[in-house]
Coordinates of C-alpha atoms and ligand atoms in Angstrom, one line a residue:
M32 CA 26.7 -29.5 79.1
A33 CA 23.8 -31.5 77.7
N34 CA 20.7 -30.8 80.0
G35 CA 19.5 -33.8 82.0
A36 CA 16.7 -34.9 79.5
L37 CA 19.1 -34.7 76.4
A38 CA 21.8 -36.5 78.3
D39 CA 19.4 -39.3 79.4
A40 CA 18.1 -39.6 75.9
L41 CA 21.6 -39.8 74.4
R42 CA 22.8 -42.4 76.9
G43 CA 19.6 -44.5 76.1
A44 CA 20.4 -44.2 72.4
A45 CA 24.2 -44.7 72.6
G46 CA 24.8 -46.8 75.4
R47 CA 26.0 -45.2 78.8
D48 CA 29.7 -46.0 78.2
N49 CA 29.6 -44.3 74.9
V50 CA 28.7 -40.8 76.3
L51 CA 31.1 -38.3 77.7
T52 CA 29.6 -35.2 79.6
E53 CA 32.6 -34.0 81.8
A54 CA 33.9 -30.6 80.6
A55 CA 37.5 -31.9 80.6
D56 CA 36.5 -34.6 78.1
R57 CA 34.2 -32.4 76.0
W58 CA 37.1 -29.8 75.5
T59 CA 39.2 -32.5 74.0
Y60 CA 36.7 -33.2 71.2
G61 CA 36.0 -29.6 70.4
Y62 CA 39.1 -28.6 68.2
D63 CA 41.0 -29.6 65.2
N64 CA 44.0 -28.5 63.3
S65 CA 42.4 -25.3 62.2
R66 CA 43.2 -24.0 65.8
Q67 CA 39.6 -23.2 66.2
Q68 CA 37.7 -24.7 69.3
A69 CA 34.3 -24.9 70.8
L70 CA 32.6 -26.8 73.5
P71 CA 30.2 -29.5 72.7
A72 CA 27.4 -30.3 75.1
A73 CA 28.2 -34.0 74.9
V74 CA 30.6 -36.4 73.1
I75 CA 29.4 -39.8 71.8
F76 CA 31.4 -42.7 70.5
A77 CA 29.8 -44.2 67.5
T78 CA 29.7 -48.1 67.7
D79 CA 27.6 -49.3 64.8
A80 CA 25.1 -48.1 62.2
E81 CA 22.0 -48.7 64.2
Q82 CA 23.4 -46.8 67.3
V83 CA 24.4 -43.9 65.0
A84 CA 20.8 -43.8 63.6
A85 CA 19.3 -43.8 67.2
V86 CA 21.8 -40.9 68.2
V87 CA 20.7 -38.9 65.1
S88 CA 17.0 -39.5 65.9
V89 CA 17.4 -38.1 69.4
C90 CA 19.2 -35.0 67.9
N91 CA 16.8 -34.6 65.1
E92 CA 13.8 -34.7 67.4
R93 CA 15.2 -32.0 69.5
G94 CA 16.9 -29.9 67.0
T95 CA 20.3 -30.6 68.6
P96 CA 23.4 -29.9 66.3
L97 CA 25.4 -33.0 65.7
T98 CA 29.0 -32.8 64.4
A99 CA 30.8 -35.9 63.1
R100 CA 34.5 -36.4 64.0
G101 CA 37.2 -38.6 62.8
W102 CA 40.6 -38.0 64.1
G103 CA 40.4 -34.3 64.3
S104 CA 43.3 -33.5 61.9
G105 CA 41.3 -31.4 59.5
T106 CA 42.7 -27.8 59.0
T107 CA 39.5 -25.8 58.2
G108 CA 37.5 -26.5 61.2
A109 CA 34.8 -28.6 59.9
T110 CA 34.7 -30.9 62.9
V111 CA 34.7 -28.0 65.4
P112 CA 31.1 -27.9 67.0
S113 CA 30.8 -24.1 66.5
E114 CA 27.0 -24.4 67.3
G115 CA 27.4 -26.6 70.3
G116 CA 25.4 -29.8 70.5
V117 CA 26.8 -33.3 70.2
V118 CA 30.1 -34.5 68.8
L119 CA 29.8 -38.0 67.3
S120 CA 33.3 -39.5 67.3
F121 CA 33.9 -42.3 64.9
E122 CA 37.3 -43.3 66.4
R123 CA 36.1 -46.6 67.8
M124 CA 34.4 -47.6 64.6
D125 CA 37.8 -48.6 63.0
A126 CA 37.2 -52.1 61.6
I127 CA 38.3 -53.4 58.2
L128 CA 35.3 -55.5 57.5
R129 CA 36.3 -57.2 54.1
T130 CA 39.3 -57.2 51.8
D131 CA 38.3 -58.6 48.4
P132 CA 41.3 -58.7 46.0
A133 CA 39.4 -60.4 43.2
N134 CA 37.1 -57.5 43.0
R135 CA 39.7 -55.0 44.0
L136 CA 37.7 -53.6 46.9
M137 CA 37.9 -53.2 50.7
V138 CA 34.8 -52.6 53.0
V139 CA 35.7 -50.5 56.1
Q140 CA 34.2 -48.6 59.0
P141 CA 34.8 -44.9 58.9
G142 CA 37.1 -44.5 61.9
V143 CA 39.8 -46.7 60.4
T144 CA 43.1 -44.7 59.7
N145 CA 44.2 -44.2 56.1
Q146 CA 47.5 -45.9 57.0
A147 CA 45.7 -49.1 58.4
V148 CA 43.8 -49.3 55.1
Q149 CA 47.1 -49.0 53.1
T150 CA 48.9 -51.6 55.4
A151 CA 46.1 -54.1 55.0
A152 CA 45.7 -53.6 51.4
A153 CA 49.5 -53.9 50.8
E154 CA 49.2 -57.5 52.1
H155 CA 47.4 -58.3 49.0
G156 CA 49.5 -56.2 46.7
F157 CA 47.0 -53.3 46.5
F158 CA 46.7 -49.7 47.8
W159 CA 43.9 -47.1 48.2
P160 CA 45.1 -44.1 46.2
P161 CA 44.2 -41.2 48.5
D162 CA 47.4 -40.4 50.4
P163 CA 47.4 -37.5 52.7
T164 CA 50.5 -36.8 54.5
S165 CA 48.5 -37.3 57.7
A166 CA 47.7 -40.9 56.8
A167 CA 48.8 -42.3 60.3
F168 CA 46.5 -40.0 62.3
C169 CA 43.4 -39.3 59.9
S170 CA 40.3 -41.5 59.2
V171 CA 38.8 -42.7 56.1
G172 CA 35.6 -41.1 57.2
G173 CA 37.4 -37.7 57.4
N174 CA 39.2 -38.4 54.1
L175 CA 35.8 -39.0 52.4
A176 CA 34.1 -35.9 54.1
Y177 CA 36.8 -33.5 52.9
N178 CA 37.7 -35.5 49.7
S179 CA 41.4 -35.5 50.9
A180 CA 44.3 -36.5 48.9
G181 CA 48.0 -36.1 48.3
P182 CA 50.7 -36.4 45.7
R183 CA 49.4 -39.5 44.1
A184 CA 46.1 -37.7 43.0
V185 CA 47.6 -36.5 39.9
K186 CA 47.6 -40.1 38.5
Y187 CA 45.2 -42.1 40.7
G188 CA 42.7 -39.5 41.7
T189 CA 40.9 -38.5 45.1
P190 CA 38.4 -40.4 47.3
R191 CA 35.7 -39.4 44.7
E192 CA 37.4 -41.5 42.1
N193 CA 38.3 -44.3 44.5
T194 CA 35.2 -45.1 46.4
L195 CA 32.5 -47.5 45.0
G196 CA 29.7 -47.0 47.6
L197 CA 28.7 -46.0 51.2
R198 CA 26.4 -46.8 53.9
A199 CA 25.2 -43.6 55.7
V200 CA 22.8 -42.1 58.0
T201 CA 21.0 -38.8 57.0
G202 CA 19.9 -36.0 59.2
D203 CA 16.3 -37.6 59.6
A204 CA 18.0 -40.8 60.8
S205 CA 17.4 -42.7 57.6
A206 CA 20.0 -45.4 57.0
I207 CA 20.9 -45.3 53.3
R208 CA 23.2 -47.3 50.9
T209 CA 24.7 -45.5 47.8
G210 CA 26.8 -46.8 44.9
V211 CA 27.7 -50.3 43.8
H212 CA 30.2 -53.2 44.5
T213 CA 31.3 -53.0 40.8
T214 CA 33.6 -50.6 38.9
K215 CA 30.7 -49.6 36.5
G216 CA 27.1 -48.8 37.5
V217 CA 24.6 -46.2 36.4
V218 CA 21.4 -46.9 38.3
G219 CA 20.1 -43.9 40.1
Y220 CA 21.8 -40.6 41.1
D221 CA 25.5 -40.7 42.2
L222 CA 24.9 -40.0 45.9
T223 CA 28.2 -41.4 46.7
R224 CA 30.1 -38.6 45.0
L225 CA 27.6 -36.1 46.5
I226 CA 28.2 -37.2 50.1
I227 CA 31.9 -37.3 49.6
G228 CA 33.3 -33.9 50.1
S229 CA 30.1 -32.7 52.0
E230 CA 32.0 -32.4 55.3
G231 CA 29.4 -34.2 57.4
T232 CA 26.7 -31.9 56.4
L233 CA 24.5 -34.3 54.5
A234 CA 24.9 -37.7 56.1
L235 CA 27.1 -39.6 58.4
T236 CA 29.1 -42.4 56.8
T237 CA 28.9 -45.7 58.7
E238 CA 30.7 -48.0 56.1
A239 CA 32.7 -47.3 52.9
T240 CA 33.5 -49.6 50.0
L241 CA 36.8 -48.5 48.8
K242 CA 38.2 -49.2 45.3
L243 CA 41.7 -50.7 45.5
T244 CA 44.5 -50.4 42.9
P245 CA 47.3 -52.8 42.5
V246 CA 50.8 -51.6 43.7
P247 CA 53.0 -50.7 40.8
Q248 CA 56.0 -52.9 40.3
A249 CA 58.6 -50.1 40.2
R250 CA 59.0 -46.3 40.4
R251 CA 61.6 -43.8 39.2
T252 CA 62.1 -40.6 41.2
M253 CA 63.5 -37.4 39.6
R254 CA 64.1 -33.7 40.8
G255 CA 64.1 -30.8 38.4
V256 CA 65.5 -27.5 39.4
Y257 CA 64.5 -24.4 37.4
A258 CA 65.7 -20.8 37.0
D259 CA 62.3 -19.5 37.8
M260 CA 58.7 -20.5 38.4
G261 CA 57.7 -19.6 34.8
A262 CA 60.2 -22.3 33.6
A263 CA 58.9 -24.8 36.2
A264 CA 55.3 -24.2 35.2
R265 CA 56.1 -24.7 31.5
A266 CA 57.7 -28.0 32.6
V267 CA 54.6 -29.0 34.4
S268 CA 52.4 -28.2 31.3
A269 CA 54.8 -30.1 29.0
I270 CA 54.8 -33.1 31.4
M271 CA 51.0 -33.2 31.6
A272 CA 50.6 -32.8 27.9
Q273 CA 52.5 -36.0 27.0
P274 CA 51.0 -39.5 27.3
V275 CA 52.9 -40.8 30.4
V276 CA 51.0 -39.6 33.5
P277 CA 53.4 -39.0 36.5
S278 CA 52.5 -40.5 39.8
T279 CA 53.8 -37.5 41.6
L280 CA 54.5 -34.0 40.4
E281 CA 55.1 -31.6 43.3
F282 CA 56.6 -28.2 43.1
I283 CA 58.1 -25.6 45.5
D284 CA 58.7 -21.9 44.6
G285 CA 61.9 -19.8 45.0
K286 CA 60.9 -18.4 48.4
A287 CA 60.5 -22.0 49.7
I288 CA 63.9 -23.0 48.2
E289 CA 65.5 -19.9 50.1
M290 CA 63.7 -21.0 53.3
I291 CA 65.0 -24.5 52.9
R292 CA 68.6 -23.3 52.3
S293 CA 68.7 -21.0 55.3
H294 CA 67.3 -23.8 57.6
S295 CA 68.9 -27.0 56.4
Q296 CA 72.0 -28.4 54.5
A297 CA 69.8 -29.0 51.4
D298 CA 72.0 -29.5 48.3
L299 CA 70.5 -27.3 45.7
P300 CA 72.2 -25.2 42.8
E301 CA 72.7 -21.5 43.4
G302 CA 70.1 -19.4 41.6
A303 CA 67.4 -22.1 41.8
G304 CA 64.0 -20.4 41.5
A305 CA 61.7 -23.5 41.7
M306 CA 62.0 -27.1 42.0
L307 CA 59.8 -30.1 40.9
M308 CA 59.7 -33.6 42.5
I309 CA 58.6 -36.0 39.8
A310 CA 57.8 -39.7 40.0
V311 CA 56.7 -42.3 37.4
D312 CA 55.5 -45.8 38.2
G313 CA 54.4 -48.9 36.5
A314 CA 55.8 -52.2 35.1
E315 CA 59.6 -52.4 35.4
A316 CA 60.0 -53.3 31.8
C317 CA 58.4 -50.1 30.5
L318 CA 59.7 -47.7 33.2
D319 CA 62.9 -46.5 31.7
Q320 CA 61.1 -45.5 28.6
A321 CA 58.3 -43.9 30.6
A322 CA 60.9 -42.0 32.8
A323 CA 62.7 -40.8 29.6
A324 CA 59.6 -39.4 28.1
V325 CA 58.8 -37.4 31.3
S326 CA 62.4 -36.3 31.8
E327 CA 62.5 -35.0 28.2
A328 CA 59.2 -33.1 28.7
A329 CA 60.8 -31.7 32.0
R330 CA 63.9 -30.2 30.2
V331 CA 62.3 -27.0 29.1
D332 CA 64.3 -23.8 28.7
G333 CA 65.3 -22.6 32.2
C334 CA 65.8 -26.1 33.5
M335 CA 69.0 -26.0 35.5
G336 CA 69.3 -29.7 36.1
L337 CA 67.3 -32.9 36.3
D338 CA 68.6 -35.7 38.7
M339 CA 67.3 -39.2 38.5
A340 CA 67.6 -41.3 41.7
R341 CA 69.4 -44.7 41.0
S342 CA 68.9 -46.3 44.5
H343 CA 66.6 -46.0 47.4
A344 CA 69.2 -43.9 49.1
E345 CA 69.2 -41.4 46.3
V346 CA 65.4 -41.3 46.3
Q347 CA 65.6 -40.4 50.0
A348 CA 68.2 -37.7 49.4
L349 CA 66.1 -36.1 46.6
W350 CA 63.0 -36.0 49.0
A351 CA 65.1 -34.7 51.8
T352 CA 65.1 -31.2 50.2
R353 CA 61.3 -31.2 49.9
K354 CA 60.8 -32.5 53.4
A355 CA 63.1 -29.8 54.9
L356 CA 60.4 -27.3 54.0
S357 CA 57.7 -28.0 56.6
P358 CA 60.0 -27.7 59.7
A359 CA 61.6 -24.7 58.2
L360 CA 58.2 -23.1 57.7
R361 CA 57.2 -23.8 61.3
Q362 CA 60.3 -22.3 62.5
V363 CA 60.0 -19.2 60.6
A364 CA 56.2 -18.5 61.0
P365 CA 54.4 -20.7 63.5
K366 CA 51.3 -18.7 62.8
K367 CA 51.3 -18.9 59.0
I368 CA 47.9 -18.7 57.1
N369 CA 47.9 -21.9 54.9
E370 CA 45.5 -22.0 51.9
D371 CA 45.2 -24.8 49.2
V372 CA 43.9 -23.1 46.2
A373 CA 43.8 -24.9 42.8
V374 CA 44.0 -23.4 39.3
P375 CA 44.2 -25.0 35.8
V376 CA 47.9 -26.2 35.5
S377 CA 48.6 -23.9 32.6
R378 CA 47.6 -20.8 34.8
M379 CA 50.1 -21.7 37.5
P380 CA 52.7 -19.1 36.3
E381 CA 50.1 -16.4 36.4
L382 CA 49.1 -17.5 39.9
V383 CA 52.7 -17.4 41.2
E384 CA 53.6 -14.1 39.4
G385 CA 50.2 -12.7 40.9
L386 CA 51.1 -14.0 44.4
Q387 CA 54.5 -12.2 44.3
G388 CA 52.7 -9.1 43.4
L389 CA 50.3 -9.3 46.4
A390 CA 53.2 -10.2 48.8
H391 CA 54.9 -6.9 47.6
R392 CA 51.7 -4.9 47.9
Y393 CA 50.7 -6.1 51.4
G394 CA 54.1 -6.5 52.9
I395 CA 53.7 -10.2 53.7
T396 CA 56.0 -13.0 52.6
I397 CA 54.2 -15.7 50.6
V398 CA 55.7 -19.1 50.1
N399 CA 54.1 -21.5 47.7
F400 CA 54.5 -25.3 47.2
G401 CA 52.1 -28.1 46.4
H402 CA 50.7 -30.6 44.0
A403 CA 51.6 -29.1 40.6
G404 CA 50.2 -31.9 38.6
N405 CA 46.7 -31.0 39.9
G406 CA 47.5 -27.2 40.0
N407 CA 46.9 -27.5 43.7
I408 CA 49.0 -24.9 45.4
H409 CA 49.6 -24.5 49.2
V410 CA 49.8 -20.7 49.6
N411 CA 51.5 -19.8 52.8
L412 CA 51.1 -16.2 54.2
L413 CA 53.8 -15.9 56.7
V414 CA 52.3 -13.4 59.0
D415 CA 54.1 -12.2 62.0
P416 CA 51.6 -12.1 64.9
D417 CA 53.7 -9.5 66.6
D418 CA 53.5 -7.0 63.8
P419 CA 50.3 -5.0 63.9
A420 CA 50.6 -3.8 60.2
Q421 CA 51.0 -7.4 59.0
M422 CA 48.1 -8.6 61.1
A423 CA 45.9 -5.9 59.6
A424 CA 47.0 -6.6 56.0
A425 CA 46.4 -10.4 56.4
E426 CA 42.7 -10.4 55.8
P427 CA 42.6 -8.0 52.7
C428 CA 45.7 -10.1 51.4
L429 CA 43.9 -13.3 51.8
E430 CA 40.8 -11.8 50.0
A431 CA 43.1 -10.7 47.1
V432 CA 44.5 -14.2 46.9
F433 CA 41.1 -15.7 46.5
D434 CA 40.0 -13.0 44.0
L435 CA 43.2 -13.7 41.9
V436 CA 42.5 -17.6 42.0
L437 CA 39.1 -17.2 40.9
S438 CA 40.1 -14.8 38.1
L439 CA 42.2 -17.7 36.8
E440 CA 39.3 -20.1 36.7
G441 CA 40.6 -21.8 39.9
T442 CA 38.8 -23.0 43.1
L443 CA 39.2 -21.9 46.7
S444 CA 40.2 -25.3 47.9
G445 CA 41.8 -28.4 46.2
E446 CA 41.7 -30.7 49.3
H447 CA 41.5 -29.0 52.6
G448 CA 37.7 -28.2 52.4
I449 CA 35.7 -25.1 53.5
G450 CA 34.8 -25.9 57.1
L451 CA 34.5 -22.7 59.1
V452 CA 37.4 -20.8 58.0
K453 CA 36.6 -20.5 54.3
R454 CA 32.8 -20.3 54.5
A455 CA 32.5 -16.6 54.0
F456 CA 34.3 -16.8 50.6
V457 CA 32.2 -19.6 49.0
A458 CA 29.6 -17.3 47.3
R459 CA 32.5 -15.8 45.4
E460 CA 33.0 -19.1 43.7
I461 CA 29.6 -20.6 43.5
E462 CA 26.8 -18.9 41.6
P463 CA 23.5 -17.9 43.6
A464 CA 21.3 -20.4 41.6
T465 CA 23.8 -23.2 42.2
L466 CA 24.1 -22.4 45.9
A467 CA 20.3 -22.2 46.2
L468 CA 20.2 -25.7 44.8
M469 CA 22.9 -26.9 47.2
R470 CA 20.8 -25.5 50.1
R471 CA 17.7 -27.4 48.8
L472 CA 19.7 -30.6 48.6
K473 CA 20.9 -30.0 52.2
Q474 CA 17.3 -29.8 53.2
Q475 CA 16.3 -33.1 51.6
F476 CA 19.2 -34.9 53.4
D477 CA 18.8 -33.1 56.7
P478 CA 15.4 -31.5 57.1
N479 CA 16.0 -29.9 60.5
G480 CA 19.5 -28.8 59.7
I481 CA 21.2 -30.7 62.5
L482 CA 24.2 -32.1 60.8
N483 CA 27.3 -30.0 61.1
P484 CA 25.4 -26.6 61.0
G485 CA 27.4 -23.6 60.1
K486 CA 29.9 -25.4 57.7
G487 CA 30.5 -25.5 54.1
F488 CA 28.6 -22.8 52.7
P489 CA 27.0 -19.4 53.9
E490 CA 23.4 -19.2 55.2
A491 CA 20.9 -17.9 52.7
G492 CA 20.2 -14.0 52.6
Ligands
LIG777 C1 50.3 -32.7 59.5 C2 49.0 -32.7 58.6 C3 49.1 -33.2 57.3 C4 48.0 -33.2 56.5 N1 48.2 -33.6 55.2 C5 47.1 -33.6 54.4 C6 47.3 -33.9 52.9 O1 48.4 -34.2 52.5 N2 46.2 -33.8 52.1 C7 45.0 -33.6 52.6 O2 44.0 -33.4 51.9 N3 44.8 -33.1 54.0 C8 45.8 -33.1 54.8 N4 45.7 -32.9 56.2 C9 44.3 -32.5 56.7 C10 43.6 -33.7 57.3 O3 44.4 -34.7 57.8 C11 42.6 -34.4 56.2 O4 41.6 -33.4 56.0 C12 41.9 -35.6 56.8 O5 41.2 -36.2 55.8 C13 40.9 -35.4 58.0 O6 40.7 -36.7 58.6 P1 40.2 -36.7 60.1 O7 39.9 -38.2 60.4 O8 41.2 -36.1 61.0 O9 38.8 -35.8 60.1 P2 38.2 -34.8 61.1 O10 39.2 -33.5 61.0 O11 37.9 -35.4 62.3 O12 36.9 -34.3 60.2 C14 36.9 -33.8 59.0 C15 35.5 -33.8 58.4 O13 35.1 -35.1 58.3 C16 33.8 -35.2 58.9 N5 33.6 -36.7 59.3 C17 34.4 -37.4 60.0 N6 33.9 -38.6 60.0 C18 32.7 -38.7 59.4 C19 31.7 -39.6 59.2 N7 31.9 -40.9 59.6 N8 30.7 -39.3 58.4 C20 30.5 -38.0 57.9 N9 31.4 -37.1 58.1 C21 32.6 -37.4 58.9 C22 33.8 -34.2 60.0 O14 32.4 -33.8 60.4 C23 34.6 -33.1 59.4 O15 33.6 -32.3 58.5 C24 46.8 -32.8 57.0 C25 46.6 -32.4 58.3 C26 47.7 -32.5 59.2 C27 47.5 -32.1 60.6

């Protein structure tokens, strides 16, 4: 628990009602979806930018670690207070401050959920493109800190492409404003994109100006089934090489199909080795032509069938197969290790083939699915916690997965971030000189290293 002097200073800065010091309350704010947990000394509820700066000031003077928290749905432990100190929860700073359809923007506080933003934007015929599956229970602050996205990223991009500016508080308690309210702007360095994806290690976001996109008039949904992953990957490359950008291009591999088959009534042809879920959106008048171009590209050698949904019910039926995967995985392997690597789209067949080799070598079933249009693959190692041999093989297998990804010019994380769990691997991807520059940048934003210490990249030396 926070010692008396720290607790008093925090109450003075944050307001008595915004500070929790009881152990039962503190435990609740010490975990996230990574299944890691640590006990903070105190939990504070952020209420506004001035109060956030006052809390940071107290922590900065005392060298107390301070970890920002949205809704705690992150999967890599970035919001776990691994070095103790204060957890600053943004869940009560959840207002939508301004919706401005004429300028296609929305100004929000960081604790608002992604879903609340989508609902408010939809009233004006707009949406905010980042679409994590967790939309209903994750915050915009968390989305920005992890640069989180979903299936729409292939066409519409991630938070980095859909945020115009921020207000934030740095580790030395300076309140800063970054970016612009326009869709062009080149004055000064692009601190907005630097802070986005920095996992709360550089600054605490207190306000975000989001760039909105008009809701497309119509959408066509297709499902392609392929004999093997090589054929599906060729289809992905062919789709991405023609001018119509799909709004969704998701894939699942043969192992995932087997799993869906054994745990649901999914309707899939025998011998299916991979599946693509494809959507195109845009103006109704152009959509048949756009869908025809994409489906023509998708019909490569090895395509066993391409179904186009004709009604809402048919769209739901096509997605039902894909949606059956997560429950099936949870049932088969509640303790799976889930990575979210990304490789250039054309290297996906090599990745999947390489992963099959590793599965064989280490005796671990590996199931792959994900956002094929971005080459962003969720690699699931289905480790049986009751099998000591598998548990011993898990770590070396994971290391081999990362080595394979990097050898294909890929990256360790497409959207889930580094947090605590991937920190040890970062130096494999980022060169020493670049890492050293990142550490110097961190020092400029946060001279005493209080913001989310122990996250993002390894210590020097
Ligand atoms: C079922 C499920 C499905 C998911 N699906 C997806 C998906 O499709 N795509 C995807 O990318 N992710 C997905 N996720 C992961 C997770 O939902 C996202 O990473 C999400 O953006 C985290 O938001 P959060 O509010 O829960 O943040 P938290 O987990 O609370 O925090 C995440 C990071 O944000 C920082 N942070 C929070 N608020 C601020 C702030 N105001 N200023 C500075 N830093 C801050 C924290 O310090 C931490 O580093 C999923 C998770 C679950 C459980």
